[in-house]
Coordinates of C-alpha atoms in Angstrom, one line a residue:
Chain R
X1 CA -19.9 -33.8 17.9
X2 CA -23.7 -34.0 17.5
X3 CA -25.6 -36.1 19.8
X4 CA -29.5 -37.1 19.1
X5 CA -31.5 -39.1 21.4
X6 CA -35.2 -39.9 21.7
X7 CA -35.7 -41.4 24.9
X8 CA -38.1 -42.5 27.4
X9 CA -35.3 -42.2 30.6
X10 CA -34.4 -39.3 32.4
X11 CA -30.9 -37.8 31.4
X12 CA -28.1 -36.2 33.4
X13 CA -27.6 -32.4 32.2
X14 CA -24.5 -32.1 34.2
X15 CA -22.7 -34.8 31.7
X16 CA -24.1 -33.5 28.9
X17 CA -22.6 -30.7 29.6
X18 CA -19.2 -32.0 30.8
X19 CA -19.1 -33.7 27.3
X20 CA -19.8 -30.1 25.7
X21 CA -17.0 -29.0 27.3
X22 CA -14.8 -31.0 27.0
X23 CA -14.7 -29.9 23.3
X24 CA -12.1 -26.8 24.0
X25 CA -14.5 -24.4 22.5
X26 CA -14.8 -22.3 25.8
X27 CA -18.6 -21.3 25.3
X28 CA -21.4 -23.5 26.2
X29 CA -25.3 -23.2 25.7
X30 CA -27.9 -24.9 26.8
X31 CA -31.9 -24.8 27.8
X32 CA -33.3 -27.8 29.5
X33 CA -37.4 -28.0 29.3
X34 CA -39.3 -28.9 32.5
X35 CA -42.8 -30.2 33.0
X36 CA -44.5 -26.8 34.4
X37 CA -46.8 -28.4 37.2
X38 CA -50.1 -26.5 38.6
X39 CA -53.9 -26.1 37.2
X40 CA -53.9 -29.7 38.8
X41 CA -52.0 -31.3 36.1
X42 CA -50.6 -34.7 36.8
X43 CA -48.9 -35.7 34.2
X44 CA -48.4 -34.7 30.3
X45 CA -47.7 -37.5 28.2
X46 CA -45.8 -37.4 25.0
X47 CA -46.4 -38.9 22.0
X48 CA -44.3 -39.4 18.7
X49 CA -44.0 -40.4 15.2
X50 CA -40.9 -43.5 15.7
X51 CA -40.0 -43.7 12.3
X52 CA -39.5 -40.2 11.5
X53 CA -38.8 -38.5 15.5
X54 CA -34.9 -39.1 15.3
X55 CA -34.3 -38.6 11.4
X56 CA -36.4 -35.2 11.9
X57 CA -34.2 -34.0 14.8
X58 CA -31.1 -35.1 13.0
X59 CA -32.3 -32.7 10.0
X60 CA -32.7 -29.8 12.7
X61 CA -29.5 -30.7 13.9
X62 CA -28.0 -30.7 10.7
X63 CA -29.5 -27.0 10.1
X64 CA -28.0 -25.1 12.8
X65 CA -24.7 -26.5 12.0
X66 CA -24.6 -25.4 8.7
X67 CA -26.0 -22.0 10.1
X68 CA -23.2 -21.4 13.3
X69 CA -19.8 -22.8 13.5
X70 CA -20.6 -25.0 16.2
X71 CA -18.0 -27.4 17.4
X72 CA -20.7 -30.0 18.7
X73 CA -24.3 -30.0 20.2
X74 CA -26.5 -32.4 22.1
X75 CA -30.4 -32.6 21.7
X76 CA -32.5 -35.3 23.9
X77 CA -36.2 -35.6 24.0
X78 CA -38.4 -37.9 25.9
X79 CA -41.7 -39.6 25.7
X80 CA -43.9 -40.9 27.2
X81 CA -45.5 -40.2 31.1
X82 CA -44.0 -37.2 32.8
X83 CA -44.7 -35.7 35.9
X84 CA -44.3 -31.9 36.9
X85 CA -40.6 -31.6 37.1
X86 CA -39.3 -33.9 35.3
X87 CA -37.4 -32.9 32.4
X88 CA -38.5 -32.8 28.7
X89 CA -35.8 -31.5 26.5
X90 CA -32.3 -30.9 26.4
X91 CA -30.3 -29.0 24.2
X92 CA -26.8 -28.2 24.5
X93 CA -24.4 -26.3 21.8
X94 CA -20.8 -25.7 21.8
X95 CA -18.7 -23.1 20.1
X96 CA -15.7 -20.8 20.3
X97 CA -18.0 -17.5 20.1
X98 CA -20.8 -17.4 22.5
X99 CA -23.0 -15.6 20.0
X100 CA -23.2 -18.9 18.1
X101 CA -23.9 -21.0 20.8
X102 CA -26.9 -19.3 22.3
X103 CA -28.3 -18.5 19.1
X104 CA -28.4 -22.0 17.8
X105 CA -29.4 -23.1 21.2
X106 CA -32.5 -20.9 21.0
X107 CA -33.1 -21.8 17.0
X108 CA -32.9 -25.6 18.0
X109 CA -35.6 -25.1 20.5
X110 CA -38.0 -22.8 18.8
X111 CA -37.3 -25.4 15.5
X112 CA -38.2 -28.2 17.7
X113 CA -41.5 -27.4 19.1
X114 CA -43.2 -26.2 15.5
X115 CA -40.9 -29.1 13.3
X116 CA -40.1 -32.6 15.5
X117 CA -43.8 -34.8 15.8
X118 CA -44.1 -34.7 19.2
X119 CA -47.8 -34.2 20.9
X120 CA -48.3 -33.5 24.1
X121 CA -51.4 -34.6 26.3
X122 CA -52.4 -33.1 29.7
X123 CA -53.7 -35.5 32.4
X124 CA -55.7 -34.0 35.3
X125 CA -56.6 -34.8 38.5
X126 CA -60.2 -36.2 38.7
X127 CA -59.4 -37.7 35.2
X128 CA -59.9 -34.8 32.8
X129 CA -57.4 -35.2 29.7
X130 CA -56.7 -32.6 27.2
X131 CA -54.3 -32.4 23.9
X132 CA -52.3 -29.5 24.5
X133 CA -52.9 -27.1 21.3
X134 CA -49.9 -25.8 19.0
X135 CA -49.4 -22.3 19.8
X136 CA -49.6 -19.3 16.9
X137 CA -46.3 -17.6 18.3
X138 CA -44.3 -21.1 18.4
X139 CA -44.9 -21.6 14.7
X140 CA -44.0 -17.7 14.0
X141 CA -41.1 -17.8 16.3
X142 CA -39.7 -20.8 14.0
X143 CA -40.3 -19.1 10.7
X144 CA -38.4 -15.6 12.7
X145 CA -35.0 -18.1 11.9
X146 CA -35.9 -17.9 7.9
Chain E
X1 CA -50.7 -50.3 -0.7
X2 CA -50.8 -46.7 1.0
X3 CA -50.5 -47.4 5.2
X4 CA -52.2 -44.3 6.5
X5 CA -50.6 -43.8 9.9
X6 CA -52.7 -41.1 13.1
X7 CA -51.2 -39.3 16.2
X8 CA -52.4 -37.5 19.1
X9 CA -56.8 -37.3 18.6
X10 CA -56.6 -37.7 15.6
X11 CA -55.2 -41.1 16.3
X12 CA -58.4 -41.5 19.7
X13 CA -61.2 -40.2 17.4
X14 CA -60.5 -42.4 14.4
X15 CA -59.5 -45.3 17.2
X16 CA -56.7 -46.9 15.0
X17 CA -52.9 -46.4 15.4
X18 CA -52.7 -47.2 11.6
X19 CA -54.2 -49.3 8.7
X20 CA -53.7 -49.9 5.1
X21 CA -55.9 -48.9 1.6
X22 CA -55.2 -49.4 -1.7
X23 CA -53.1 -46.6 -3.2
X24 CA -55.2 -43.6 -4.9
X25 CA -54.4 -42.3 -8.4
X26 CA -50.3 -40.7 -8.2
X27 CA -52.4 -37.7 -9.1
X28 CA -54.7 -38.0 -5.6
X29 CA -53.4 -35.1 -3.2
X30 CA -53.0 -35.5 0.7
X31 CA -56.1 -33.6 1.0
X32 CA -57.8 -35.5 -1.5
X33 CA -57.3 -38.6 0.9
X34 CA -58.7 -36.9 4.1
X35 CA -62.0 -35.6 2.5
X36 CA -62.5 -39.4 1.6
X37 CA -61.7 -40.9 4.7
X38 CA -63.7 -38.1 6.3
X39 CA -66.8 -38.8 4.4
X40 CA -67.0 -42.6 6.1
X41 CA -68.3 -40.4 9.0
X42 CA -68.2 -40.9 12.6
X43 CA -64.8 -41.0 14.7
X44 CA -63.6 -40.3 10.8
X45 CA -65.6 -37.3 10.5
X46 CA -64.7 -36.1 13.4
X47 CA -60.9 -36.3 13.5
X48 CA -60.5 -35.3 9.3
X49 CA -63.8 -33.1 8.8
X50 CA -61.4 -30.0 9.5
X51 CA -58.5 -30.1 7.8
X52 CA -57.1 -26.7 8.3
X53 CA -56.6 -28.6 11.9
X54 CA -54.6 -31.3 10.3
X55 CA -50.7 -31.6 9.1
X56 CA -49.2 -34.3 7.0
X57 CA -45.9 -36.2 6.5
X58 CA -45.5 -38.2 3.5
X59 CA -42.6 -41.1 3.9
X60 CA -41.3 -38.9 7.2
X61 CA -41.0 -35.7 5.8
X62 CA -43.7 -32.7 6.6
X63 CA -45.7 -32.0 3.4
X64 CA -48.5 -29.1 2.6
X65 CA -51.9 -30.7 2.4
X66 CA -52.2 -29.8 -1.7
X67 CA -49.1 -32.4 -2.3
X68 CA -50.3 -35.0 -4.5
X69 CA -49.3 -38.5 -2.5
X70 CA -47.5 -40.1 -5.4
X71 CA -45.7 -43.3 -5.1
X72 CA -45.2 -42.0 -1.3
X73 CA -45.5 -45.6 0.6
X74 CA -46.8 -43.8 4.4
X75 CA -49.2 -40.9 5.0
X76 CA -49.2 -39.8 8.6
X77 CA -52.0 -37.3 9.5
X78 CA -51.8 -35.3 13.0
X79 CA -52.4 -32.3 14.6
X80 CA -50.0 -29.5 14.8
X81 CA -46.8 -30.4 16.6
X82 CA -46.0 -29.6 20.2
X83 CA -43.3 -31.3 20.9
X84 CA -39.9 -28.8 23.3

Protein backbone atom coordinates (compact mmCIF):
# COMPACT_ATOMS: atom_id res chain seq x y z
CA UNK A 1 0.00 0.00 0.00
CA UNK A 2 1.39 3.49 -0.56
CA UNK A 3 -0.81 6.38 -0.13
CA UNK A 4 0.23 10.07 -1.37
CA UNK A 5 -1.81 13.04 -0.92
CA UNK A 6 -1.27 16.82 -1.32
CA UNK A 7 -4.08 18.48 0.26
CA UNK A 8 -5.41 21.52 1.45
CA UNK A 9 -8.02 19.68 4.21
CA UNK A 10 -7.24 18.53 7.48
CA UNK A 11 -6.74 14.62 7.80
CA UNK A 12 -7.72 12.05 10.37
CA UNK A 13 -4.35 10.35 11.89
CA UNK A 14 -6.38 7.79 13.71
CA UNK A 15 -7.68 6.21 10.16
CA UNK A 16 -4.55 6.55 8.66
CA UNK A 17 -3.41 4.60 10.99
CA UNK A 18 -6.22 2.04 11.27
CA UNK A 19 -5.56 1.47 7.49
CA UNK A 20 -1.72 0.88 8.40
CA UNK A 21 -2.84 -1.68 10.49
CA UNK A 22 -4.95 -3.31 9.12
CA UNK A 23 -2.05 -4.52 6.86
CA UNK A 24 -1.03 -7.58 9.38
CA UNK A 25 2.45 -6.39 9.70
CA UNK A 26 2.22 -5.78 13.52
CA UNK A 27 4.59 -2.68 13.62
CA UNK A 28 3.44 0.74 12.86
CA UNK A 29 5.35 4.19 12.56
CA UNK A 30 4.35 7.33 12.28
CA UNK A 31 5.28 11.33 12.93
CA UNK A 32 2.61 13.82 12.35
CA UNK A 33 4.01 17.69 11.96
CA UNK A 34 2.16 20.42 13.82
CA UNK A 35 2.18 24.13 13.32
CA UNK A 36 4.44 25.24 16.45
CA UNK A 37 2.53 28.47 17.56
CA UNK A 38 4.27 31.41 19.74
CA UNK A 39 6.70 34.53 18.75
CA UNK A 40 3.14 35.86 17.74
CA UNK A 41 2.85 33.79 14.72
CA UNK A 42 -0.59 33.49 13.29
CA UNK A 43 -0.47 31.56 10.58
CA UNK A 44 2.32 29.93 8.19
CA UNK A 45 1.15 29.42 4.88
CA UNK A 46 2.46 26.84 2.45
CA UNK A 47 3.26 27.07 -0.80
CA UNK A 48 3.94 24.40 -3.70
CA UNK A 49 5.12 23.56 -7.07
CA UNK A 50 1.41 21.53 -8.39
CA UNK A 51 2.94 19.93 -11.22
CA UNK A 52 5.80 18.39 -9.58
CA UNK A 53 4.58 18.24 -5.42
CA UNK A 54 2.83 14.73 -5.76
CA UNK A 55 5.22 13.13 -8.61
CA UNK A 56 8.24 14.32 -6.12
CA UNK A 57 6.65 12.66 -3.06
CA UNK A 58 5.72 9.56 -4.99
CA UNK A 59 9.69 9.36 -5.88
CA UNK A 60 10.47 9.62 -2.05
CA UNK A 61 7.98 7.19 -1.50
CA UNK A 62 9.20 4.96 -4.03
CA UNK A 63 12.90 5.31 -2.19
CA UNK A 64 12.16 4.08 1.13
CA UNK A 65 10.46 1.12 -0.27
CA UNK A 66 13.11 0.01 -2.14
CA UNK A 67 15.34 0.73 1.05
CA UNK A 68 13.00 -1.30 3.99
CA UNK A 69 10.62 -4.06 3.34
CA UNK A 70 7.74 -2.01 4.11
CA UNK A 71 4.37 -3.53 3.65
CA UNK A 72 2.69 -0.03 2.99
CA UNK A 73 3.07 3.66 4.05
CA UNK A 74 0.98 6.79 3.93
CA UNK A 75 2.45 10.41 3.41
CA UNK A 76 -0.03 13.65 3.38
CA UNK A 77 0.97 17.19 3.15
CA UNK A 78 -1.05 20.23 3.14
CA UNK A 79 -1.06 23.71 1.75
CA UNK A 80 -2.07 26.53 2.05
CA UNK A 81 -3.24 28.76 5.51
CA UNK A 82 -2.45 27.04 8.77
CA UNK A 83 -2.91 28.01 12.07
CA UNK A 84 -0.80 27.00 15.25
CA UNK A 85 -2.04 23.48 15.74
CA UNK A 86 -3.12 22.37 12.92
CA UNK A 87 -1.42 19.62 11.35
CA UNK A 88 1.23 19.75 8.47
CA UNK A 89 2.44 16.37 7.71
CA UNK A 90 1.66 12.87 8.07
CA UNK A 91 3.61 10.01 7.57
CA UNK A 92 2.84 6.64 8.42
CA UNK A 93 4.92 3.22 7.60
CA UNK A 94 4.08 -0.29 8.07
CA UNK A 95 6.26 -3.34 8.44
CA UNK A 96 6.83 -6.67 10.09
CA UNK A 97 10.19 -5.40 11.86
CA UNK A 98 9.86 -2.31 13.82
CA UNK A 99 13.37 -1.31 12.84
CA UNK A 100 12.11 -0.76 9.33
CA UNK A 101 9.31 1.16 10.08
CA UNK A 102 10.77 3.91 12.23
CA UNK A 103 13.68 4.22 10.15
CA UNK A 104 11.82 4.82 6.92
CA UNK A 105 9.47 6.93 8.90
CA UNK A 106 12.20 9.22 10.00
CA UNK A 107 14.06 8.99 6.23
CA UNK A 108 10.61 10.03 4.76
CA UNK A 109 10.48 13.05 6.90
CA UNK A 110 14.05 14.31 6.83
CA UNK A 111 13.75 13.48 2.71
CA UNK A 112 10.74 15.58 2.74
CA UNK A 113 11.68 18.79 4.19
CA UNK A 114 15.28 19.20 2.01
CA UNK A 115 13.53 17.25 -1.39
CA UNK A 116 9.40 17.98 -1.83
CA UNK A 117 8.86 22.12 -3.11
CA UNK A 118 7.18 23.16 -0.39
CA UNK A 119 7.82 26.88 1.13
CA UNK A 120 6.70 28.00 4.03
CA UNK A 121 5.70 31.73 5.03
CA UNK A 122 5.28 33.12 8.57
CA UNK A 123 2.42 35.61 9.15
CA UNK A 124 2.60 37.79 12.29
CA UNK A 125 0.52 39.61 14.33
CA UNK A 126 0.62 43.36 13.50
CA UNK A 127 1.23 42.10 9.80
CA UNK A 128 4.83 41.26 9.69
CA UNK A 129 5.48 38.28 7.06
CA UNK A 130 8.63 36.35 6.80
CA UNK A 131 9.78 33.27 4.41
CA UNK A 132 10.89 30.77 6.75
CA UNK A 133 14.66 29.92 5.63
CA UNK A 134 15.89 26.28 4.81
CA UNK A 135 17.87 25.05 7.60
CA UNK A 136 21.80 23.75 7.11
CA UNK A 137 21.07 20.61 9.41
CA UNK A 138 17.77 19.66 7.42
CA UNK A 139 19.74 19.47 4.21
CA UNK A 140 22.74 17.40 6.05
CA UNK A 141 20.26 15.28 7.96
CA UNK A 142 18.87 14.21 4.30
CA UNK A 143 22.26 13.45 2.73
CA UNK A 144 22.99 11.34 6.50
CA UNK A 145 20.43 8.54 4.49
CA UNK A 146 23.11 8.38 1.38
CA UNK B 1 9.22 28.50 -25.89
CA UNK B 2 10.91 28.06 -22.31
CA UNK B 3 7.91 28.96 -19.39
CA UNK B 4 10.09 30.08 -16.56
CA UNK B 5 7.98 29.25 -13.50
CA UNK B 6 8.88 31.31 -9.45
CA UNK B 7 7.90 30.29 -5.78
CA UNK B 8 8.06 31.64 -2.47
CA UNK B 9 9.97 35.52 -2.87
CA UNK B 10 11.37 34.76 -5.52
CA UNK B 11 7.97 34.48 -7.00
CA UNK B 12 6.86 38.37 -4.69
CA UNK B 13 10.08 40.09 -5.84
CA UNK B 14 9.92 39.32 -9.47
CA UNK B 15 5.85 39.80 -9.03
CA UNK B 16 4.91 37.05 -11.62
CA UNK B 17 3.72 33.47 -10.86
CA UNK B 18 5.19 32.51 -14.42
CA UNK B 19 5.85 33.78 -18.01
CA UNK B 20 7.22 32.65 -21.15
CA UNK B 21 10.79 33.54 -23.42
CA UNK B 22 12.05 32.23 -26.25
CA UNK B 23 14.16 29.13 -25.65
CA UNK B 24 18.13 29.95 -25.19
CA UNK B 25 20.78 27.96 -27.11
CA UNK B 26 20.39 23.76 -25.82
CA UNK B 27 23.99 24.78 -24.75
CA UNK B 28 22.50 27.82 -22.29
CA UNK B 29 22.82 26.53 -18.51
CA UNK B 30 20.22 27.12 -15.73
CA UNK B 31 22.51 29.59 -14.44
CA UNK B 32 23.15 31.08 -17.62
CA UNK B 33 19.32 32.05 -17.62
CA UNK B 34 19.22 33.67 -14.09
CA UNK B 35 22.30 36.03 -14.67
CA UNK B 36 20.14 37.24 -17.77
CA UNK B 37 16.97 37.61 -16.17
CA UNK B 38 18.92 39.22 -13.31
CA UNK B 39 20.54 41.83 -15.33
CA UNK B 40 16.77 43.38 -16.36
CA UNK B 41 17.24 44.79 -12.76
CA UNK B 42 14.81 45.67 -10.23
CA UNK B 43 12.29 43.02 -8.57
CA UNK B 44 14.67 40.76 -11.09
CA UNK B 45 17.71 41.76 -9.59
CA UNK B 46 16.65 41.37 -6.48
CA UNK B 47 15.13 37.84 -6.46
CA UNK B 48 18.14 36.18 -9.10
CA UNK B 49 21.15 38.60 -8.23
CA UNK B 50 22.25 35.77 -5.68
CA UNK B 51 22.16 32.62 -6.99
CA UNK B 52 23.85 30.62 -4.49
CA UNK B 53 20.20 31.49 -2.78
CA UNK B 54 18.40 29.97 -5.65
CA UNK B 55 17.51 26.08 -6.61
CA UNK B 56 16.21 24.85 -9.88
CA UNK B 57 13.89 22.12 -11.32
CA UNK B 58 13.96 21.56 -14.85
CA UNK B 59 10.55 19.64 -16.33
CA UNK B 60 9.83 18.66 -12.32
CA UNK B 61 12.90 17.26 -11.44
CA UNK B 62 15.60 19.15 -9.06
CA UNK B 63 18.65 20.09 -11.18
CA UNK B 64 22.29 21.75 -10.03
CA UNK B 65 22.34 25.29 -11.34
CA UNK B 66 25.51 24.36 -13.99
CA UNK B 67 22.83 21.94 -15.96
CA UNK B 68 22.58 23.21 -19.34
CA UNK B 69 18.49 23.64 -19.95
CA UNK B 70 18.31 21.71 -23.20
CA UNK B 71 15.12 20.93 -24.81
CA UNK B 72 13.75 21.09 -21.02
CA UNK B 73 10.14 22.70 -21.73
CA UNK B 74 9.73 24.39 -17.65
CA UNK B 75 12.37 26.06 -15.53
CA UNK B 76 11.16 26.61 -11.98
CA UNK B 77 13.51 28.81 -9.85
CA UNK B 78 12.92 28.98 -5.88
CA UNK B 79 14.45 29.20 -2.81
CA UNK B 80 15.60 26.21 -0.83
CA UNK B 81 12.75 23.95 0.13
CA UNK B 82 11.01 23.85 3.46
CA UNK B 83 8.42 21.99 3.07
CA UNK B 84 7.73 18.75 6.65
Amino acid sequence: MKRVAVQAGDFDVAAELVALEALGGGGVASFTGVVRGGGGLIALELEHYPAMTQAQVDRICDEAMARWPLLGLSVIHRFGRLEPGARIVFVGTASRHRTAALESCAFLIDWLKSEAPFWKKEHFEGGATGWVEARVEDETKAKGWG
Amino acid sequence: MLTIVYFAWVRERIGLDEEQMARPDAGTTIADLIALLAARGGGYADALGDATRLRAALDQRFMALDTPIGDARELALFPPVTGG
